[in-house]
Coordinates of C-alpha atoms and ligand atoms in Angstrom, one line a residue:
Chain A
M1 CA 31.6 -23.0 -32.8
E2 CA 31.3 -24.6 -29.4
I3 CA 33.7 -22.0 -27.9
T4 CA 31.9 -18.9 -29.2
M5 CA 28.6 -20.3 -27.9
E6 CA 30.0 -20.6 -24.5
K7 CA 31.4 -17.2 -24.6
T8 CA 28.1 -15.5 -25.4
L9 CA 26.4 -17.6 -22.7
D10 CA 29.0 -16.5 -20.2
Q11 CA 28.5 -12.9 -21.0
K12 CA 24.8 -13.2 -20.6
V13 CA 25.4 -14.8 -17.2
V14 CA 27.0 -11.7 -15.8
V15 CA 24.1 -9.6 -16.7
N16 CA 21.3 -11.9 -16.0
T17 CA 21.3 -14.3 -13.0
I18 CA 18.3 -16.2 -14.2
E19 CA 20.7 -17.8 -16.6
A20 CA 23.4 -18.0 -14.0
I21 CA 21.3 -20.4 -12.1
D22 CA 20.8 -23.4 -14.3
T23 CA 17.3 -24.4 -13.5
S24 CA 17.5 -27.7 -15.3
K25 CA 19.8 -28.8 -12.5
P26 CA 19.0 -28.5 -8.9
S27 CA 20.8 -25.7 -7.1
K28 CA 23.7 -26.0 -4.8
I29 CA 24.4 -23.3 -2.3
E30 CA 27.8 -22.5 -0.9
V31 CA 28.3 -20.0 2.0
K32 CA 31.9 -18.8 2.5
D33 CA 32.9 -16.9 5.6
V34 CA 29.8 -14.8 5.9
N35 CA 29.5 -12.1 8.5
V36 CA 26.5 -9.8 9.0
W37 CA 26.1 -6.7 11.1
Y38 CA 23.2 -4.5 12.1
G39 CA 25.0 -1.3 12.8
D40 CA 27.6 -2.3 15.4
F41 CA 25.9 -5.5 16.3
Q42 CA 27.2 -8.6 14.7
A43 CA 24.3 -11.0 14.0
I44 CA 26.1 -13.6 11.9
K45 CA 29.7 -14.6 12.7
G46 CA 31.9 -16.3 10.1
I47 CA 29.6 -19.0 8.8
D48 CA 30.7 -21.5 6.2
M49 CA 28.3 -24.1 4.9
E50 CA 27.2 -26.0 1.9
I51 CA 23.6 -26.8 1.1
K52 CA 22.9 -29.8 -1.1
P53 CA 20.4 -29.8 -3.9
N54 CA 17.0 -31.5 -3.6
T55 CA 17.2 -31.6 0.2
V56 CA 15.4 -30.1 3.0
T57 CA 17.7 -28.3 5.4
A58 CA 16.4 -27.1 8.7
F59 CA 17.8 -24.1 10.6
I60 CA 17.2 -24.4 14.3
G61 CA 18.4 -22.4 17.3
P62 CA 17.1 -20.2 20.0
S63 CA 15.2 -17.1 19.2
G64 CA 17.4 -14.2 18.1
C65 CA 20.4 -16.4 17.1
G66 CA 20.3 -15.1 13.5
K67 CA 18.3 -17.8 11.7
S68 CA 16.1 -15.3 9.8
T69 CA 19.0 -13.0 9.1
F70 CA 20.9 -15.8 7.6
L71 CA 18.1 -17.2 5.6
R72 CA 17.3 -13.8 4.1
L73 CA 20.8 -13.6 2.8
F74 CA 20.0 -16.1 0.2
N75 CA 17.5 -14.0 -1.7
R76 CA 19.1 -10.7 -0.6
M77 CA 16.0 -9.7 1.4
N78 CA 18.2 -7.9 4.0
D79 CA 19.2 -5.4 1.3
Y80 CA 16.2 -3.2 2.4
I81 CA 17.5 -2.8 6.0
D82 CA 19.6 0.3 6.2
S83 CA 21.8 -0.7 9.1
H84 CA 22.5 -4.1 7.5
R85 CA 26.0 -4.9 6.3
M86 CA 27.3 -8.2 4.9
E87 CA 30.7 -9.6 4.2
G88 CA 31.6 -12.9 2.5
K89 CA 30.4 -14.9 -0.4
I90 CA 27.2 -16.8 -1.1
K91 CA 27.5 -18.9 -4.3
I92 CA 24.5 -20.4 -5.9
N93 CA 25.6 -22.9 -8.6
G94 CA 29.0 -21.3 -8.5
K95 CA 27.9 -17.7 -8.9
N96 CA 28.3 -15.2 -6.1
I97 CA 25.0 -13.6 -5.7
Y98 CA 26.5 -10.6 -3.8
K99 CA 28.5 -9.4 -6.8
K100 CA 27.6 -5.9 -7.8
K101 CA 26.3 -6.8 -11.3
V102 CA 23.8 -9.3 -10.0
N103 CA 20.2 -8.5 -10.9
V104 CA 18.4 -9.0 -7.6
E105 CA 14.9 -9.2 -9.2
E106 CA 16.1 -12.0 -11.5
L107 CA 17.7 -13.7 -8.5
R108 CA 14.5 -13.7 -6.6
K109 CA 12.6 -15.3 -9.4
E110 CA 14.8 -18.3 -8.8
I111 CA 14.7 -18.2 -5.1
G112 CA 11.2 -18.1 -3.6
M113 CA 10.4 -17.2 -0.1
V114 CA 7.6 -18.1 2.3
F115 CA 7.2 -16.0 5.4
Q116 CA 6.3 -16.6 9.0
K117 CA 2.9 -15.0 8.9
P118 CA 0.8 -15.7 5.8
N119 CA 1.0 -12.6 3.7
P120 CA -1.4 -12.9 0.7
F121 CA -2.0 -9.8 -1.3
P122 CA -5.5 -8.2 -0.8
K123 CA -6.4 -9.5 -4.3
S124 CA -8.3 -12.5 -5.5
I125 CA -6.9 -16.1 -5.1
F126 CA -6.1 -16.2 -8.8
E127 CA -4.4 -12.8 -8.9
N128 CA -2.2 -13.8 -5.9
V129 CA -0.8 -16.9 -7.7
A130 CA -0.6 -15.1 -11.0
Y131 CA 1.3 -12.1 -9.6
G132 CA 4.8 -13.4 -10.1
L133 CA 4.1 -14.3 -13.7
K134 CA 2.4 -11.0 -14.5
I135 CA 5.2 -8.9 -13.1
Q136 CA 7.5 -10.8 -15.4
G137 CA 5.4 -9.3 -18.2
I138 CA 3.7 -12.6 -19.2
K139 CA 0.4 -11.8 -20.9
D140 CA -0.6 -15.2 -22.3
K141 CA -3.8 -15.9 -20.4
K142 CA -3.9 -19.6 -21.1
F143 CA -0.4 -20.0 -19.9
I144 CA -1.0 -18.1 -16.7
E145 CA -4.2 -20.1 -16.0
E146 CA -2.3 -23.3 -16.5
R147 CA 0.5 -22.2 -14.2
V148 CA -1.9 -21.0 -11.5
E149 CA -3.8 -24.3 -11.6
K150 CA -0.5 -26.3 -11.5
A151 CA 0.9 -24.3 -8.6
L152 CA -2.4 -24.6 -6.6
K153 CA -2.3 -28.3 -7.2
Q154 CA 1.3 -28.6 -6.1
A155 CA 0.4 -26.6 -2.9
D156 CA -2.5 -29.0 -2.3
L157 CA -5.0 -26.2 -2.4
W158 CA -6.7 -26.6 -5.7
E159 CA -9.6 -28.7 -4.6
E160 CA -10.5 -26.2 -1.9
V161 CA -10.4 -23.1 -4.0
K162 CA -11.0 -24.1 -7.6
D163 CA -14.6 -22.8 -7.4
K164 CA -13.7 -19.5 -5.9
L165 CA -10.6 -18.3 -7.7
K166 CA -12.1 -14.9 -8.1
K167 CA -12.8 -14.5 -4.3
S168 CA -10.5 -12.5 -2.1
A169 CA -7.5 -14.4 -0.7
L170 CA -8.1 -12.7 2.6
A171 CA -11.3 -14.8 3.1
L172 CA -9.3 -18.0 3.3
S173 CA -8.2 -19.6 6.6
G174 CA -4.7 -19.0 7.9
G175 CA -3.6 -22.4 6.8
Q176 CA -5.1 -22.0 3.4
Q177 CA -3.5 -18.6 3.1
Q178 CA -0.1 -20.0 3.9
R179 CA -0.6 -22.7 1.2
L180 CA -1.7 -20.0 -1.2
C181 CA 1.6 -18.2 -0.4
I182 CA 3.4 -21.4 -1.2
A183 CA 1.5 -21.7 -4.5
R184 CA 2.3 -18.1 -5.3
T185 CA 6.0 -18.9 -4.9
L186 CA 5.8 -22.1 -6.9
A187 CA 4.0 -20.4 -9.8
V188 CA 7.2 -18.7 -10.9
E189 CA 9.0 -22.1 -10.7
P190 CA 12.0 -21.2 -8.6
S191 CA 14.7 -23.7 -7.9
I192 CA 15.2 -22.9 -4.2
I193 CA 12.5 -22.2 -1.6
L194 CA 13.3 -20.4 1.6
M195 CA 10.8 -20.8 4.4
D196 CA 10.9 -18.7 7.6
E197 CA 8.9 -20.6 10.3
P198 CA 6.1 -21.1 7.9
T199 CA 3.9 -23.0 10.3
S200 CA 4.5 -21.1 13.5
A201 CA 1.2 -19.2 13.1
L202 CA -0.9 -22.2 12.1
D203 CA -2.9 -24.9 13.8
P204 CA -1.7 -28.5 14.0
I205 CA -3.8 -29.8 11.0
S206 CA -2.6 -27.0 8.7
T207 CA 0.9 -27.5 9.9
S208 CA 0.9 -31.2 9.0
K209 CA -0.5 -30.4 5.6
I210 CA 2.4 -28.0 5.0
E211 CA 4.9 -30.6 6.3
N212 CA 3.5 -33.1 3.8
L213 CA 3.8 -30.6 1.1
I214 CA 7.4 -29.8 1.9
F215 CA 8.1 -33.6 1.7
E216 CA 6.6 -33.7 -1.8
L217 CA 8.3 -30.5 -3.0
K218 CA 11.8 -31.5 -2.1
K219 CA 11.8 -33.9 -5.1
K220 CA 11.9 -30.8 -7.3
Y221 CA 13.2 -28.0 -5.1
T222 CA 16.0 -27.3 -2.7
I223 CA 14.3 -26.2 0.5
I224 CA 15.6 -24.3 3.5
I225 CA 13.3 -24.0 6.4
V226 CA 13.7 -22.1 9.7
T227 CA 11.8 -23.7 12.5
H228 CA 11.7 -23.5 16.3
N229 CA 9.8 -26.8 16.4
M230 CA 12.3 -29.7 17.0
Q231 CA 9.8 -32.4 16.0
Q232 CA 9.2 -30.6 12.8
A233 CA 12.9 -30.3 12.0
S234 CA 13.4 -34.0 12.7
R235 CA 10.3 -35.0 10.7
I236 CA 10.8 -33.2 7.5
S237 CA 14.5 -32.3 7.1
D238 CA 17.4 -34.2 5.7
Y239 CA 20.0 -31.9 7.1
T240 CA 19.9 -29.7 10.2
A241 CA 22.0 -26.7 11.1
F242 CA 22.0 -25.5 14.7
F243 CA 22.8 -21.8 15.3
Y244 CA 23.7 -20.1 18.5
I245 CA 24.2 -16.4 18.9
G246 CA 25.2 -15.8 15.3
E247 CA 27.4 -18.9 15.0
L248 CA 26.8 -22.2 13.2
I249 CA 27.5 -24.6 16.0
E250 CA 26.7 -27.9 14.3
Y251 CA 25.5 -29.0 10.9
G252 CA 24.9 -32.4 9.5
K253 CA 22.5 -35.1 8.7
T254 CA 19.3 -34.6 10.7
K255 CA 19.3 -38.1 12.1
K256 CA 22.8 -37.7 13.4
I257 CA 22.1 -34.3 14.9
F258 CA 19.0 -35.5 16.7
T259 CA 20.4 -38.9 17.9
N260 CA 24.0 -38.3 18.4
P261 CA 25.1 -34.6 18.3
E262 CA 28.7 -33.8 18.5
K263 CA 28.4 -30.7 20.5
K264 CA 27.1 -30.4 24.1
R265 CA 25.3 -27.2 23.2
T266 CA 23.4 -28.8 20.4
E267 CA 22.4 -31.7 22.6
N268 CA 21.2 -29.3 25.3
Y269 CA 19.1 -27.3 22.9
I270 CA 17.5 -30.4 21.2
T271 CA 16.7 -32.0 24.5
G272 CA 15.1 -28.8 25.6
R273 CA 17.5 -27.8 28.3
F274 CA 17.6 -24.2 27.0
G275 CA 16.2 -22.1 24.2
Chain B
M1 CA -12.1 17.6 46.7
R2 CA -10.6 15.6 43.9
K3 CA -13.9 13.9 43.2
I4 CA -15.6 17.3 42.8
K5 CA -12.9 18.4 40.4
E6 CA -13.3 15.2 38.3
Y7 CA -17.1 15.7 38.4
L8 CA -16.8 19.3 37.2
I9 CA -14.4 18.4 34.4
E10 CA -16.6 15.6 33.2
K11 CA -19.6 17.9 33.1
L12 CA -17.6 20.6 31.3
L13 CA -16.5 18.2 28.6
F14 CA -20.0 16.8 28.2
S15 CA -21.5 20.3 27.9
S16 CA -19.0 21.3 25.2
A17 CA -19.9 18.2 23.2
L18 CA -23.5 19.1 23.7
I19 CA -23.1 22.7 22.6
T20 CA -21.2 21.6 19.5
I21 CA -24.0 19.2 18.5
A22 CA -26.7 21.8 19.3
V23 CA -24.9 24.5 17.2
T24 CA -24.6 22.0 14.3
F25 CA -28.3 21.1 14.4
G26 CA -29.1 24.8 14.8
I27 CA -27.4 25.7 11.6
I28 CA -29.0 22.8 9.7
G29 CA -32.3 23.9 11.2
V30 CA -32.1 27.5 10.1
L31 CA -30.8 26.3 6.7
G32 CA -33.7 23.9 6.3
F33 CA -36.3 26.3 7.6
E34 CA -35.4 29.1 5.2
A35 CA -35.0 26.7 2.3
I36 CA -38.5 25.3 2.9
I37 CA -39.9 28.8 2.7
F38 CA -37.9 29.4 -0.5
F39 CA -39.2 26.2 -2.1
S40 CA -42.8 27.2 -1.2
E41 CA -42.3 30.1 -3.6
V42 CA -40.0 28.4 -6.2
S43 CA -40.7 24.9 -7.4
I44 CA -38.0 22.3 -6.9
L45 CA -38.4 21.4 -10.6
E46 CA -37.6 24.9 -11.7
F47 CA -34.7 25.0 -9.3
F48 CA -33.1 21.9 -10.8
T49 CA -34.0 22.4 -14.4
D50 CA -33.9 26.1 -15.2
T51 CA -30.5 26.9 -16.7
Q52 CA -30.5 30.6 -15.6
W53 CA -29.8 32.0 -12.2
T54 CA -30.8 35.6 -12.0
P55 CA -32.5 36.2 -8.7
L56 CA -31.1 39.7 -8.4
F57 CA -32.5 40.9 -11.8
A58 CA -35.9 42.0 -12.8
D59 CA -36.5 38.9 -14.9
K60 CA -35.9 36.4 -12.1
H61 CA -34.8 32.9 -12.8
F62 CA -34.0 30.4 -10.0
G63 CA -32.1 27.6 -11.7
I64 CA -29.2 26.3 -9.6
L65 CA -27.6 24.6 -12.5
P66 CA -25.2 27.4 -13.5
L67 CA -23.9 27.7 -9.9
L68 CA -23.7 23.9 -9.6
T69 CA -21.7 23.5 -12.9
G70 CA -19.5 26.4 -11.9
T71 CA -18.8 24.6 -8.6
L72 CA -18.2 21.3 -10.2
L73 CA -16.1 22.7 -13.0
T74 CA -13.7 24.5 -10.8
S75 CA -13.5 21.5 -8.4
F76 CA -12.9 19.2 -11.4
I77 CA -10.0 21.3 -12.6
A78 CA -8.7 21.5 -9.1
I79 CA -8.8 17.7 -8.6
S80 CA -7.2 17.1 -12.0
V81 CA -4.3 19.1 -10.8
A82 CA -4.1 17.8 -7.3
L83 CA -4.7 14.1 -7.8
P84 CA -1.7 13.3 -10.0
I85 CA 0.7 15.6 -8.1
G86 CA -0.6 14.7 -4.7
L87 CA -0.6 10.9 -5.3
S88 CA 2.8 11.0 -6.8
I89 CA 4.1 12.9 -3.8
G90 CA 2.3 10.4 -1.5
I91 CA 3.8 7.4 -3.3
Y92 CA 7.3 9.0 -3.4
L93 CA 7.2 9.9 0.3
S94 CA 5.9 6.5 1.4
E95 CA 7.8 4.1 -0.9
Y96 CA 11.0 5.9 -1.9
A97 CA 12.0 8.8 0.3
P98 CA 14.3 8.3 3.3
K99 CA 12.6 8.6 6.7
S100 CA 14.2 11.9 7.5
F101 CA 13.1 13.5 4.2
R102 CA 9.5 12.3 4.8
K103 CA 9.5 13.8 8.2
T104 CA 10.5 17.2 7.1
V105 CA 8.6 17.4 3.8
K106 CA 5.2 16.3 5.0
P107 CA 4.6 19.2 7.4
L108 CA 6.1 21.6 4.8
L109 CA 3.6 20.4 2.3
E110 CA 0.8 20.8 4.8
L111 CA 1.7 24.4 5.0
L112 CA 0.2 24.7 1.5
A113 CA -3.2 24.2 3.1
A114 CA -2.4 26.8 5.7
V115 CA -1.9 29.7 3.4
P116 CA -4.9 32.1 3.7
T117 CA -7.1 31.4 0.7
V118 CA -7.4 35.1 -0.1
V119 CA -3.7 35.0 -1.0
Y120 CA -4.4 32.1 -3.3
G121 CA -7.2 34.0 -4.9
F122 CA -5.1 37.0 -5.7
F123 CA -2.3 34.7 -6.9
A124 CA -4.7 33.2 -9.3
L125 CA -6.0 36.6 -10.5
I126 CA -2.8 38.5 -10.7
V127 CA -0.2 35.8 -11.6
V128 CA -1.8 32.7 -13.0
T129 CA -4.4 34.3 -15.3
P130 CA -1.9 36.7 -17.0
F131 CA 0.6 33.8 -17.3
L132 CA -2.0 31.6 -18.9
Q133 CA -3.2 34.4 -21.2
G134 CA 0.2 34.0 -22.8
F135 CA -0.9 30.6 -24.1
I136 CA -4.6 31.1 -24.3
P137 CA -5.2 34.5 -25.7
N138 CA -9.0 34.4 -25.4
L139 CA -8.8 33.6 -21.7
S140 CA -11.0 36.0 -19.7
G141 CA -9.6 38.0 -16.8
F142 CA -11.9 35.9 -14.6
N143 CA -12.1 32.2 -15.4
S144 CA -12.5 28.8 -13.8
L145 CA -9.2 27.6 -15.2
S146 CA -6.8 29.6 -13.1
A147 CA -9.1 29.5 -10.1
G148 CA -9.3 25.7 -10.5
I149 CA -5.5 25.2 -10.9
V150 CA -4.7 27.3 -7.9
M151 CA -7.3 25.6 -5.8
G152 CA -5.7 22.3 -7.0
I153 CA -2.4 23.5 -5.6
M154 CA -4.1 24.3 -2.3
I155 CA -5.6 20.8 -1.9
I156 CA -2.5 18.9 -2.9
P157 CA -1.6 18.3 0.8
F158 CA -5.0 16.8 1.4
I159 CA -4.2 14.1 -1.1
S160 CA -0.5 13.7 -0.6
S161 CA -0.7 13.6 3.2
L162 CA -3.7 11.4 3.6
S163 CA -2.7 9.0 0.8
E164 CA 0.8 8.8 2.2
D165 CA -0.8 7.8 5.6
A166 CA -2.8 5.1 3.8
L167 CA 0.2 3.9 1.8
H168 CA 2.4 3.9 4.9
A169 CA -0.2 1.8 6.7
V170 CA 0.2 -1.1 4.2
P171 CA 2.1 -3.8 6.1
D172 CA 5.7 -4.3 5.1
A173 CA 4.9 -8.0 4.9
L174 CA 3.1 -7.3 1.6
R175 CA 6.1 -5.4 0.2
E176 CA 8.4 -8.3 1.2
A177 CA 6.1 -10.8 -0.5
S178 CA 6.2 -8.7 -3.7
F179 CA 10.0 -8.2 -3.6
G180 CA 10.4 -11.8 -2.7
M181 CA 8.8 -12.8 -6.0
G182 CA 11.2 -10.6 -8.0
A183 CA 9.1 -7.5 -8.3
T184 CA 10.9 -4.1 -8.6
K185 CA 10.1 -1.2 -6.3
L186 CA 8.0 0.4 -8.9
Q187 CA 5.9 -2.7 -9.6
T188 CA 5.5 -3.3 -5.8
A189 CA 4.3 0.3 -5.4
F190 CA 1.8 0.3 -8.1
K191 CA 0.6 -3.3 -8.2
V192 CA 0.6 -4.1 -4.5
V193 CA 0.8 -1.0 -2.2
V194 CA -1.4 1.4 -4.1
P195 CA -4.2 -1.2 -4.6
A196 CA -3.9 -2.2 -0.9
A197 CA -4.2 1.4 0.1
S198 CA -6.9 2.3 -2.4
S199 CA -9.7 2.8 0.2
G200 CA -7.6 5.4 2.0
I201 CA -6.6 7.0 -1.2
I202 CA -10.2 7.3 -2.3
V203 CA -11.1 8.8 1.0
S204 CA -8.3 11.4 0.6
I205 CA -9.6 12.3 -2.9
I206 CA -13.1 12.7 -1.6
L207 CA -12.0 14.9 1.2
A208 CA -10.0 17.0 -1.2
I209 CA -13.1 17.3 -3.5
S210 CA -15.2 18.3 -0.5
R211 CA -12.7 21.0 0.3
A212 CA -12.6 22.2 -3.3
I213 CA -16.4 22.4 -3.5
G214 CA -16.6 24.3 -0.3
E215 CA -13.8 26.7 -1.2
T216 CA -15.0 30.3 -1.5
M217 CA -12.3 32.9 -1.6
I218 CA -10.3 31.7 -4.5
V219 CA -13.3 31.3 -6.8
A220 CA -15.0 34.5 -5.6
I221 CA -11.8 36.4 -6.5
A222 CA -10.5 34.7 -9.6
A223 CA -13.4 32.9 -11.3
G224 CA -15.7 35.8 -11.6
Q225 CA -19.3 36.3 -10.4
Q226 CA -21.3 35.6 -13.5
P227 CA -23.6 32.5 -13.1
R228 CA -23.3 30.9 -16.5
F229 CA -24.3 27.4 -17.5
T230 CA -21.2 26.3 -19.2
L231 CA -18.3 23.9 -19.1
D232 CA -15.9 26.3 -20.8
P233 CA -13.0 26.9 -18.4
T234 CA -11.9 30.1 -20.1
V235 CA -15.0 32.3 -19.3
P236 CA -16.1 33.8 -16.0
V237 CA -18.5 31.6 -13.9
E238 CA -19.9 31.7 -10.4
T239 CA -19.8 28.9 -7.8
I240 CA -22.4 28.3 -5.1
T241 CA -20.0 29.6 -2.5
A242 CA -19.1 32.7 -4.5
Y243 CA -22.8 33.5 -4.9
I244 CA -23.5 33.2 -1.2
V245 CA -20.7 35.7 -0.5
Q246 CA -21.8 38.0 -3.2
V247 CA -25.4 38.2 -1.8
S248 CA -24.4 38.2 1.8
L249 CA -22.2 41.2 1.3
G250 CA -24.8 43.0 -0.9
D251 CA -27.8 44.8 0.4
V252 CA -30.7 42.4 -0.3
Q253 CA -33.6 42.8 2.0
H254 CA -33.9 40.4 5.0
G255 CA -36.7 38.0 4.4
S256 CA -37.0 38.6 0.7
I257 CA -36.9 35.9 -1.9
E258 CA -33.5 37.2 -3.0
Y259 CA -32.3 36.7 0.6
R260 CA -33.7 33.2 0.8
T261 CA -31.8 32.1 -2.3
I262 CA -28.7 32.0 -0.1
F263 CA -30.3 29.3 1.9
A264 CA -31.4 27.4 -1.1
A265 CA -27.9 27.5 -2.5
G266 CA -26.5 26.8 0.9
I267 CA -28.5 23.6 1.4
T268 CA -27.6 22.4 -2.1
L269 CA -23.9 22.8 -1.1
F270 CA -24.6 21.1 2.2
V271 CA -26.2 18.1 0.6
V272 CA -23.3 17.7 -1.9
T273 CA -20.6 17.8 0.7
F274 CA -22.7 15.7 3.1
L275 CA -23.0 13.0 0.5
L276 CA -19.3 13.1 -0.2
N277 CA -18.5 12.8 3.5
T278 CA -20.9 10.0 4.0
I279 CA -19.3 8.1 1.2
S280 CA -15.8 8.6 2.6
Y281 CA -17.0 7.6 6.0
R282 CA -18.6 4.4 4.6
I283 CA -15.4 3.5 2.8
R284 CA -13.3 4.1 5.8
K285 CA -15.6 2.1 8.0
K286 CA -15.7 -0.8 5.5
Y287 CA -11.9 -1.2 5.2
Q288 CA -10.8 -0.2 8.6
Q289 CA -10.2 -3.6 10.0
R290 CA -8.6 -5.1 6.9
Y291 CA -5.2 -5.4 8.4
E292 CA -6.1 -5.9 12.1
Ligands
ADP301 N1 16.5 -5.0 11.3 C1 17.3 -5.3 12.4 N2 18.0 -4.3 12.9 C2 18.8 -4.5 14.0 N3 18.9 -5.7 14.6 C3 18.3 -6.7 14.0 C4 17.4 -6.6 12.9 N4 16.9 -7.8 12.6 C5 17.4 -8.7 13.5 N5 18.2 -8.0 14.4 C6 19.0 -8.7 15.4 O1 19.8 -9.7 14.9 C7 19.7 -10.9 15.7 C8 19.2 -12.1 14.9 O2 17.9 -11.8 14.6 P1 17.1 -12.9 13.7 O3 17.8 -13.2 12.5 O4 15.7 -12.3 13.5 O5 17.0 -14.2 14.7 P2 16.1 -15.4 14.7 O6 15.4 -15.5 13.4 O7 17.0 -16.5 14.9 O8 15.1 -15.3 15.8 C9 18.8 -10.5 16.9 O9 19.6 -10.2 18.0 C10 18.0 -9.4 16.4 O10 17.7 -8.5 17.5
MG302 MG1 13.3 -15.4 12.9

């Protein structure tokens, strides 16, 4: 009995990554010897790393060192770039997401992404947050409404928008738009959230709101955040990875990296001697 | 020396602009002037309510409705053909096709609009109508169906090209946001990109309708020249443009009421297309800065 159950589950797993990633448990990410090229140019050079569940991991490094490229590997966002080529393995809860059979759409429902510039859809606030549910074919109005409210509350935006859910999302301020994009991601209840410099286009007040938010979210999600702001990395992250020209130079507890880095390059970058 | 040259060029450019504006106003002026004389003899009420248009017969009726319905019917058929095909092409080129394919196919499609319309007219009359008669036995030799279909083919590039431009202008950030939430390409195209480009798409449709309404040769050749107040696409009709050609080429007397019907019909056409252009201008204006 037990055995057959497992077998059928296993078979499903191959077809459908949503089950491959066990959402009841926080997700662990393993990166094994990953290399990335854009045409002839190698942007990521032999990276190995492991990202722990329910932590905030910050990716830092000078501009152009490959942080975005690396981050976008986790939800296969680079698939759309023609010249892009990737080698190596990225395992999420033990399953390699670069296997041929992986359903990329299902994968992305588990791994949300927040972008550098707020990119709400030119739709109403409500429709923005409901989008992910609707494309999954969910029709239950009440369910969608509840999820939208919950996501907006989680993103600390509910109080500001609850009376104008039908208004265009484009009428919101930049900081509100970014929190809306976070709510939009949360509404589908992913287990991992990728953020690519989510506050670089925002004012200090909006930035601190989002930092507080990240702090709250890590209780339930695994968060990876690219940032060029050293203070931000040290404030919000548990682990920090320092990249330099496509290589992972140093990776460890944020406290350690910022107070007592092992590599000279890391120290130079953190103390602002280059970058 | 150089200053004089600059000065002359500037004046030259200015006067060309001035001439263009003057000519435009001249045309509108003549149109309006002759139309006013026409409406002093025929009441506007009769013009818009009479269902017969027989200015060239002994029993004269001056109801624009048959010509207007002829125009709208052929244009409606044309847009019913051009919209689904043109929009599908636009979406395919913008969202699916490789760059190189897009670059070659777009100008090729635009050639459709460059074919002389007289060729389309004969194509409708000699090829499409006999072909359709195989399915619709009671289809007249002249009818709005084949004229409309062929006109639809002609205006496909208006919709495909302009809507492709509009779709292509939608920032990739929106596509990424949609893909990032697990949407497929199809979902992204129809739920995000098309709605985001809707103003541009509507403008392309309006321009295509404008073009169809103003089209003359195809309808004059293939739709017939019988003003008839009907929505039946299988019988001969006459459009405003076809009527104007018919009378202009005929031998009506200069200054007669028959002659002035051209201007009355012409100003009706002008008002319709002017309204359409104004709407499309407004839409464009309103949404222009959306992504700035
Ligand atoms: N689509 C692309 N095509 C070619 N090269 C790219 C592309 N995207 C990024 N690169 C190159 O890859 C390197 C890493 O870029 P990126 O990951 O954006 O760095 P970061 O986010 O750290 O600033 C840079 O040298 C950049 O020029
Ligand atoms: Mg980047």
